[in-house]
Each structure stands twice: as structure tokens, then as C-alpha cells.
Coordinates of C-alpha atoms in Angstrom, one line a residue:
M45 CA -58.7 46.4 -84.4
S46 CA -62.0 48.2 -84.9
V47 CA -63.2 48.9 -81.4
D48 CA -63.9 52.2 -79.7
A49 CA -62.1 53.9 -76.8
E50 CA -64.8 53.2 -74.2
Y51 CA -64.7 49.5 -75.0
I52 CA -60.9 49.4 -74.5
L53 CA -61.2 51.2 -71.2
N54 CA -63.9 48.9 -69.9
E55 CA -61.9 45.9 -70.9
A56 CA -58.9 47.2 -68.9
K57 CA -61.0 48.1 -65.9
A58 CA -62.4 44.7 -65.8
I59 CA -59.0 43.1 -65.3
E60 CA -57.5 45.9 -63.1
S61 CA -57.3 43.5 -60.1
K62 CA -55.4 40.9 -62.2
I63 CA -52.9 43.5 -63.3
I64 CA -52.3 44.6 -59.8
A65 CA -51.9 41.1 -58.6
D66 CA -49.5 40.3 -61.3
R67 CA -47.5 43.4 -60.5
R68 CA -47.3 42.6 -56.8
E69 CA -46.3 39.0 -57.5
I70 CA -43.5 40.1 -59.8
H71 CA -42.4 42.8 -57.3
K72 CA -42.0 40.1 -54.6
H73 CA -39.5 38.1 -56.6
P74 CA -37.2 40.5 -58.4
E75 CA -34.4 39.2 -60.6
V76 CA -31.4 41.1 -62.0
G77 CA -29.6 41.0 -65.4
T78 CA -29.9 38.5 -68.1
C79 CA -31.0 35.4 -66.1
L80 CA -34.6 35.8 -64.8
P81 CA -35.8 32.2 -64.4
Q82 CA -38.6 32.9 -62.0
T83 CA -40.0 36.0 -63.7
K84 CA -39.7 34.3 -67.1
G85 CA -41.6 31.4 -65.8
F86 CA -44.3 33.5 -64.2
V87 CA -44.9 35.5 -67.5
K88 CA -44.8 32.3 -69.6
N89 CA -47.4 30.6 -67.4
R90 CA -49.6 33.6 -67.4
L91 CA -49.5 33.8 -71.2
I92 CA -50.2 30.1 -71.6
E93 CA -53.3 30.5 -69.2
M94 CA -54.6 33.2 -71.7
G95 CA -54.2 30.9 -74.7
Y96 CA -50.8 31.9 -76.1
Q97 CA -48.0 29.7 -77.3
P98 CA -45.0 31.8 -75.9
K99 CA -41.6 31.2 -77.3
E100 CA -38.3 31.6 -75.3
I101 CA -35.6 33.8 -76.8
C102 CA -32.1 34.5 -75.4
E103 CA -31.7 33.3 -71.9
S104 CA -34.8 34.9 -70.4
G105 CA -36.7 36.6 -73.2
I106 CA -40.3 35.7 -74.2
V107 CA -42.1 36.4 -77.5
A108 CA -45.8 35.7 -78.2
T109 CA -48.1 36.7 -81.0
V110 CA -51.8 37.3 -81.4
G111 CA -54.1 38.2 -84.4
K112 CA -55.3 36.9 -87.7
G113 CA -52.0 37.5 -89.4
G114 CA -51.5 38.7 -93.0
G115 CA -51.5 42.4 -92.3
K116 CA -49.3 44.7 -90.4
C117 CA -47.4 43.6 -87.3
V118 CA -47.1 45.8 -84.2
L119 CA -44.5 45.0 -81.5
L120 CA -45.1 45.8 -77.9
R121 CA -42.2 45.5 -75.6
A122 CA -41.9 45.3 -71.7
D123 CA -38.7 44.9 -69.6
M124 CA -38.6 42.5 -66.7
D125 CA -35.4 43.0 -64.8
A126 CA -34.9 44.6 -61.4
L127 CA -32.1 46.5 -59.7
K128 CA -29.6 45.7 -57.0
V129 CA -31.2 47.9 -54.3
N130 CA -32.9 47.2 -51.0
D131 CA -36.7 47.4 -50.8
K132 CA -37.2 49.7 -47.8
T133 CA -41.0 49.7 -47.8
E134 CA -43.1 47.7 -45.4
L135 CA -45.6 46.5 -47.9
E136 CA -46.9 42.9 -47.8
F137 CA -45.4 42.4 -51.3
K138 CA -41.9 43.8 -50.5
S139 CA -38.9 42.1 -51.9
G140 CA -35.8 40.9 -50.2
D141 CA -32.2 39.7 -51.0
G142 CA -31.0 43.1 -51.9
K143 CA -32.9 43.3 -55.1
M144 CA -36.0 45.4 -56.0
H145 CA -38.2 46.6 -58.8
A146 CA -37.3 50.2 -58.1
C147 CA -37.6 51.3 -61.6
G148 CA -41.0 50.1 -62.5
H149 CA -40.3 47.2 -64.7
D150 CA -42.7 45.1 -62.6
M151 CA -45.4 47.5 -63.7
H152 CA -44.3 47.4 -67.3
T153 CA -44.5 43.6 -67.4
S154 CA -47.9 43.4 -65.6
M155 CA -49.3 46.1 -67.9
L156 CA -48.2 44.2 -71.0
L157 CA -49.7 41.0 -69.5
G158 CA -53.0 42.9 -69.1
A159 CA -52.7 44.1 -72.7
A160 CA -52.1 40.5 -73.8
E161 CA -55.3 39.4 -72.1
I162 CA -57.4 42.1 -73.9
L163 CA -55.8 41.3 -77.2
M164 CA -56.4 37.6 -76.9
K165 CA -60.0 38.1 -76.0
N166 CA -60.3 40.2 -79.2
K167 CA -58.0 38.2 -81.4
D168 CA -60.6 37.8 -84.2
K169 CA -60.8 41.6 -84.6
I170 CA -57.0 42.0 -85.2
N171 CA -56.4 42.3 -88.9
G172 CA -52.6 41.5 -88.6
T173 CA -50.4 40.5 -85.8
V174 CA -49.4 41.9 -82.4
K175 CA -46.0 40.7 -81.2
L176 CA -45.6 40.8 -77.4
V177 CA -41.9 41.0 -76.2
F178 CA -40.8 40.5 -72.7
Q179 CA -37.1 41.4 -72.4
P180 CA -34.4 41.0 -69.7
D181 CA -31.5 43.2 -68.7
E182 CA -32.7 46.6 -69.8
E183 CA -30.8 48.0 -66.8
G184 CA -27.5 46.5 -68.0
F185 CA -28.1 47.6 -71.6
T186 CA -27.6 44.2 -73.1
G187 CA -31.1 42.9 -73.2
A188 CA -32.4 44.7 -76.4
K189 CA -29.3 44.0 -78.3
A190 CA -29.4 40.3 -77.4
M191 CA -33.0 40.1 -78.4
L192 CA -32.4 41.7 -81.7
K193 CA -29.4 39.5 -82.4
A194 CA -31.5 36.4 -81.6
G195 CA -34.1 37.4 -84.1
V196 CA -36.9 39.1 -82.2
L197 CA -37.8 41.0 -85.3
D198 CA -38.2 37.9 -87.4
D199 CA -41.3 35.8 -88.3
P200 CA -43.2 38.1 -88.6
K201 CA -41.2 41.3 -88.9
P202 CA -42.8 44.2 -87.1
D203 CA -43.7 47.3 -89.0
I204 CA -43.8 49.6 -85.9
G205 CA -42.8 49.2 -82.2
F206 CA -44.0 50.6 -78.9
A207 CA -42.7 50.6 -75.3
L208 CA -43.4 52.8 -72.3
H209 CA -42.0 53.5 -68.9
V210 CA -43.6 54.8 -65.7
N211 CA -42.2 58.2 -64.8
S212 CA -41.8 59.2 -61.1
G213 CA -42.5 62.9 -60.4
T214 CA -45.0 63.1 -63.3
P215 CA -48.8 63.4 -62.5
T216 CA -50.5 60.1 -62.5
G217 CA -51.7 59.1 -65.9
L218 CA -50.2 62.0 -67.8
L219 CA -48.6 60.6 -71.0
L220 CA -45.4 62.2 -72.3
C221 CA -45.0 61.8 -76.0
G222 CA -41.6 62.9 -77.2
R223 CA -40.8 63.4 -80.9
G224 CA -37.3 62.8 -82.3
V225 CA -34.3 62.1 -80.1
F226 CA -36.2 61.6 -76.9
M227 CA -33.5 60.0 -74.7
A228 CA -29.7 60.2 -74.5
G229 CA -27.4 57.4 -75.5
C230 CA -25.5 55.9 -72.5
T231 CA -22.1 54.2 -72.5
L232 CA -21.0 52.5 -69.3
F233 CA -17.2 52.4 -68.9
R234 CA -14.6 51.0 -66.5
I235 CA -11.1 52.3 -65.8
T236 CA -8.7 50.0 -64.1
V237 CA -5.7 51.7 -62.6
S238 CA -2.7 49.6 -61.7
G239 CA 0.0 50.6 -59.2
K240 CA 2.3 48.9 -56.7
G241 CA 1.0 48.0 -53.3
C242 CA 2.9 48.8 -50.2
H243 CA 2.5 49.7 -46.5
G244 CA 0.9 53.0 -45.8
A245 CA 3.9 54.0 -43.6
M246 CA 6.2 53.7 -46.6
P247 CA 4.4 55.1 -49.7
E248 CA 7.6 55.9 -51.4
T249 CA 8.1 52.0 -52.0
G250 CA 5.0 51.7 -53.9
V251 CA 2.8 53.4 -56.6
D252 CA -0.6 54.6 -55.2
P253 CA -3.4 53.7 -57.6
I254 CA -6.0 55.6 -55.5
N255 CA -4.0 58.8 -56.0
I256 CA -3.8 58.2 -59.7
A257 CA -7.5 57.4 -59.9
A258 CA -8.4 60.6 -58.1
H259 CA -6.4 62.6 -60.6
I260 CA -8.0 60.7 -63.5
H261 CA -11.6 61.5 -62.0
L262 CA -10.8 65.2 -61.9
A263 CA -9.1 65.3 -65.3
I264 CA -11.9 63.7 -67.2
Q265 CA -14.4 66.3 -66.0
E266 CA -12.5 68.8 -68.2
I267 CA -13.7 66.9 -71.3
V268 CA -17.2 68.3 -71.0
T269 CA -16.3 71.8 -69.8
R270 CA -13.3 72.4 -72.1
E271 CA -13.6 70.1 -75.1
I272 CA -17.4 70.2 -76.0
G273 CA -19.4 73.2 -77.0
A274 CA -21.6 74.6 -74.2
K275 CA -24.8 74.1 -76.2
I276 CA -24.1 70.4 -76.9
P277 CA -25.7 68.2 -74.2
A278 CA -23.1 65.8 -72.7
V279 CA -22.7 64.4 -69.1
V280 CA -19.8 62.3 -67.8
T281 CA -20.4 60.7 -64.4
I282 CA -18.3 58.5 -62.2
G283 CA -20.6 56.5 -60.0
K284 CA -18.3 54.0 -58.6
F285 CA -14.8 54.3 -57.1
S286 CA -13.4 51.2 -55.4
A287 CA -10.0 50.3 -54.0
G288 CA -8.2 48.7 -51.1
E289 CA -9.2 46.6 -48.2
A290 CA -7.4 48.1 -45.3
P291 CA -6.9 51.7 -44.1
N292 CA -3.1 51.3 -43.8
I293 CA -2.3 49.5 -47.1
I294 CA -1.8 51.1 -50.5
P295 CA -3.6 48.7 -52.8
Q296 CA -2.4 47.2 -56.2
T297 CA -5.4 48.6 -58.1
A298 CA -8.3 51.1 -58.1
V299 CA -11.3 50.9 -60.3
L300 CA -13.5 53.7 -61.6
E301 CA -16.8 53.0 -63.3
G302 CA -19.1 55.6 -64.9
T303 CA -21.3 56.7 -67.7
I304 CA -21.2 58.9 -70.8
R305 CA -24.5 60.4 -72.0
T306 CA -25.1 62.3 -75.2
F307 CA -27.5 62.7 -78.0
D308 CA -24.9 61.8 -80.5
R309 CA -23.3 58.2 -80.9
E310 CA -20.2 59.7 -82.5
L311 CA -19.7 62.1 -79.7
S312 CA -20.0 59.4 -77.1
A313 CA -17.3 57.4 -78.9
D314 CA -15.0 60.4 -79.0
I315 CA -15.6 61.0 -75.3
L316 CA -14.7 57.4 -74.5
M317 CA -11.5 57.7 -76.5
R318 CA -10.5 60.9 -74.6
I319 CA -11.3 59.1 -71.3
G320 CA -8.9 56.4 -72.3
E321 CA -6.2 58.8 -73.4
I322 CA -6.4 60.8 -70.3
A323 CA -6.5 57.8 -68.0
E324 CA -3.5 56.2 -69.7
N325 CA -1.3 59.3 -69.7
T326 CA -2.3 60.5 -66.2
A327 CA -1.4 57.0 -64.8
K328 CA 1.8 57.0 -66.7
S329 CA 2.8 60.4 -65.2
F330 CA 2.4 58.9 -61.8
R331 CA 4.4 55.7 -62.6
G332 CA 1.3 53.6 -62.9
S333 CA -0.9 52.3 -65.8
A334 CA -4.5 52.5 -66.6
V335 CA -6.9 50.5 -68.9
T336 CA -10.2 51.9 -70.1
E337 CA -13.0 49.6 -71.4
E338 CA -16.6 49.9 -72.5
M339 CA -18.9 47.7 -70.4
S340 CA -22.1 48.2 -72.4
S341 CA -24.1 50.8 -74.1
A342 CA -27.4 52.0 -75.5
P343 CA -27.6 54.5 -78.3
P344 CA -29.7 57.7 -78.3
L345 CA -33.5 56.8 -78.5
I346 CA -35.1 58.1 -81.6
N347 CA -38.8 58.4 -81.7
N348 CA -40.6 58.5 -85.0
A349 CA -42.5 61.8 -85.1
E350 CA -45.4 60.6 -87.2
L351 CA -46.0 57.6 -85.0
V352 CA -45.8 59.7 -81.8
N353 CA -48.3 62.1 -83.2
K354 CA -50.8 59.3 -84.1
T355 CA -50.2 57.7 -80.7
A356 CA -50.9 61.0 -78.9
E357 CA -54.2 61.4 -80.8
Y358 CA -55.2 57.8 -79.8
A359 CA -54.3 58.5 -76.2
K360 CA -56.4 61.7 -76.2
E361 CA -59.3 59.8 -77.5
L362 CA -58.9 57.3 -74.6
F363 CA -58.1 59.6 -71.7
G364 CA -58.9 63.2 -72.8
E365 CA -57.0 66.2 -74.2
K366 CA -55.3 67.1 -70.9
S367 CA -53.9 63.6 -70.4
V368 CA -51.3 64.0 -73.2
Y369 CA -48.2 66.2 -73.5
V370 CA -46.3 66.2 -76.7
L371 CA -42.7 67.5 -76.7
D372 CA -39.7 67.9 -79.0
E373 CA -36.9 67.6 -76.5
G374 CA -35.9 64.8 -74.2
G375 CA -33.8 64.2 -71.2
M376 CA -30.4 62.6 -70.4
G377 CA -31.9 59.4 -69.1
S378 CA -31.3 56.3 -71.2
E379 CA -33.2 53.2 -72.3
D380 CA -32.0 50.1 -74.2
F381 CA -35.3 50.1 -76.3
A382 CA -33.3 52.7 -78.3
S383 CA -31.7 49.9 -80.2
Y384 CA -35.2 49.0 -81.6
T385 CA -35.6 52.5 -82.9
Y386 CA -32.7 52.0 -85.4
E387 CA -34.5 48.9 -86.8
L388 CA -38.1 50.2 -87.3
P389 CA -40.3 53.2 -86.6
C390 CA -41.0 53.3 -82.9
A391 CA -42.7 55.3 -80.2
Y392 CA -41.4 55.2 -76.6
L393 CA -43.7 56.9 -74.1
L394 CA -43.5 57.9 -70.5
I395 CA -46.6 57.6 -68.3
G396 CA -46.9 59.5 -65.0
A397 CA -46.5 57.4 -61.9
G398 CA -47.4 60.2 -59.4
T399 CA -46.1 63.2 -57.7
S400 CA -45.6 64.3 -54.0
A401 CA -48.6 66.6 -54.3
E402 CA -50.8 63.5 -54.8
N403 CA -49.0 61.5 -52.0
P404 CA -45.8 62.3 -50.1
L405 CA -44.5 58.9 -51.0
Y406 CA -44.9 59.6 -54.8
G407 CA -42.3 61.2 -57.0
Q408 CA -39.4 60.3 -54.9
R409 CA -36.2 59.6 -56.8

């Protein structure tokens, strides 16, 4: 696509109000997980209005292509799902029903729709194909894998892939370009502890799964501190602990759910195995039982260094030298676009969404 930076910026500025309107419409109607009928319908209709012939893939994924074909194929991906959190703003486009686009996927989707409009307007200048991918369930780490299994990389097969994520706490517009392993892999797991329910006045007649689960929680913290080298990044977090319905009754079961984050897929598998062993043996020692299962996972995200370097140079041309920061180490956050990075060269970028210095409401986590 032989156009200069100023032309691209002017094209984007010309449709800025459309992008904002799309983002607010998506924000008002968040959907969670793999089934996003309203979001899918909105995106599909917007693409049709632009002149695309979008195809549905998986339950709520959408793929559309633009260009003259015959050359290279570039994949651009946006995630569309929201989170199960309450929207506590008082904005006119706030959401309800305990769901919210609190992680910026409404922005990712609207930005890709904006890119789609610019690309369609300039389709005769594209010597090849741009494949636009709108994906469900990034948060649950099942979306990317489902899209890949359904053939998102077929007909045509992309040569390279791109995705980005807004980054709270980073100055507005600053582009973070990470080379190599840029984000940790994440494994979501569940431990179900079984005991024997009884009245709280007679604990000796039962087996307390809450007590067992508490010991398991403490014991698995030792994996990182005593079984893994201090210079090897690894985090095990229990974020959910649920059991019981009444304060005076010892329940039958207790459930722990958590995450494992590392930069090494084999290490993550080893940690999950150890969690299972510790849970099973700890429960057994207290006369109960425990089963550990993997709920879902995303591998470490590996950015192609050469592609990241080229992207950084293009971004500098568009926005200036100070708008781009290239780094060789990432954080422990995770992203299911990682699955694409094992199939083709990819660049996953972070773009600043504002800091508290700009506005007290910005940069809050």
C-alpha cells in the first residue's frame, strides 16, 4: 500500500467521530465469553456497510478480507468480549447487567473497524490481502484457539499477524513494542476439594473441606519460593475461594481457582502437575480428597523481533520518534493472541491509554 504517513493520519482523523461512536455503542452492550450475538451483529453490519463480505467463524468470530490479492497477506486481529464487572461510571454510554468493557476490547474492535474503512477506501492500492479478524473470548483464553482450529489462517494464509491492546497507566499514544517473549503464558486451574458435611457444632463428625483448601492454598505458595530458581519468573495466584452457604454448616466441598504465569510452557505444565500432587496429598492427609483440572490456557506470547523493529519504524514515521518505545522484556500479563505467534511471525503492541498525570481518572487499574 504505497501511501505516505500524512495521508494515513488524515484518513484516520476524518473518521475519528465514527470510531468513537462505534466504541461507545459497543461499550453500551457488552457481552462475555464465546457467545457475542449483539456484538457480532454490530460488527458484521458495519463491515457490510463498508462494502465487505464478512464471514462468520466459530460461534461469534468474524473474518473479512480486502485487497487485490495475489501478494502477501497481513492479518489484523481485534478481540470483542467484555468482563463480568460492574460499570461504575455515570457516562451516557455506560453498560449494565454486571458486564463491562473494562479491558478495552470495545476500543480494539472500533479501531479495527476504523482501519477496515480506510483499507476499503484504498483497496485498489493494496497489492495483496489484509485479513480482518474479530475474535470472541480472549478473556477466557479459548477464542484464539477456537479461531485457529476453525481455519482462520486458511484461504488465504497470512504471512504475518498484528494485534494491539490499550495499556492503562501508559501515556496516551505511546506505543510499546516488545521483542521476543513479550507476555507470560497463563494457565487457569481449578481445585475441587471434597470432604464430609456436618453441623458446625460437631466438626468431628465430618471432614472440613475449607480447612483442607486453606492448607492447600498455603502449600502451593511454596512451589515458587522453594522449587523454582529465584531468577526464573513465575507467579501462582489463587483468585477465587468458594465454599459453603451457611455460617454454622461445614460444607461438602470447597473450590479454589487460580492462575499460573511463566515465560516457559514446560515450566507451567510442571507447576500445574505439582499443584495437583500437593492438593491431592494435602487433602488425603486431612481425610478428604482433591481434584485439580486445567480450565484453559494461553502460551507465552512471542513477538518476532524483525517484525517489531519494522513496525516501530513505521510508527515513528507516523507519530514521531518519541511516540515509540522498544523493549526486550515483557510483563506477567497474558493474552490469547499468543497462540497466533506460534503459527506465523507476529507483532503484538501496547498503546498508551493515559495516566493519572493527564487526568485523575486515567491509569486506574
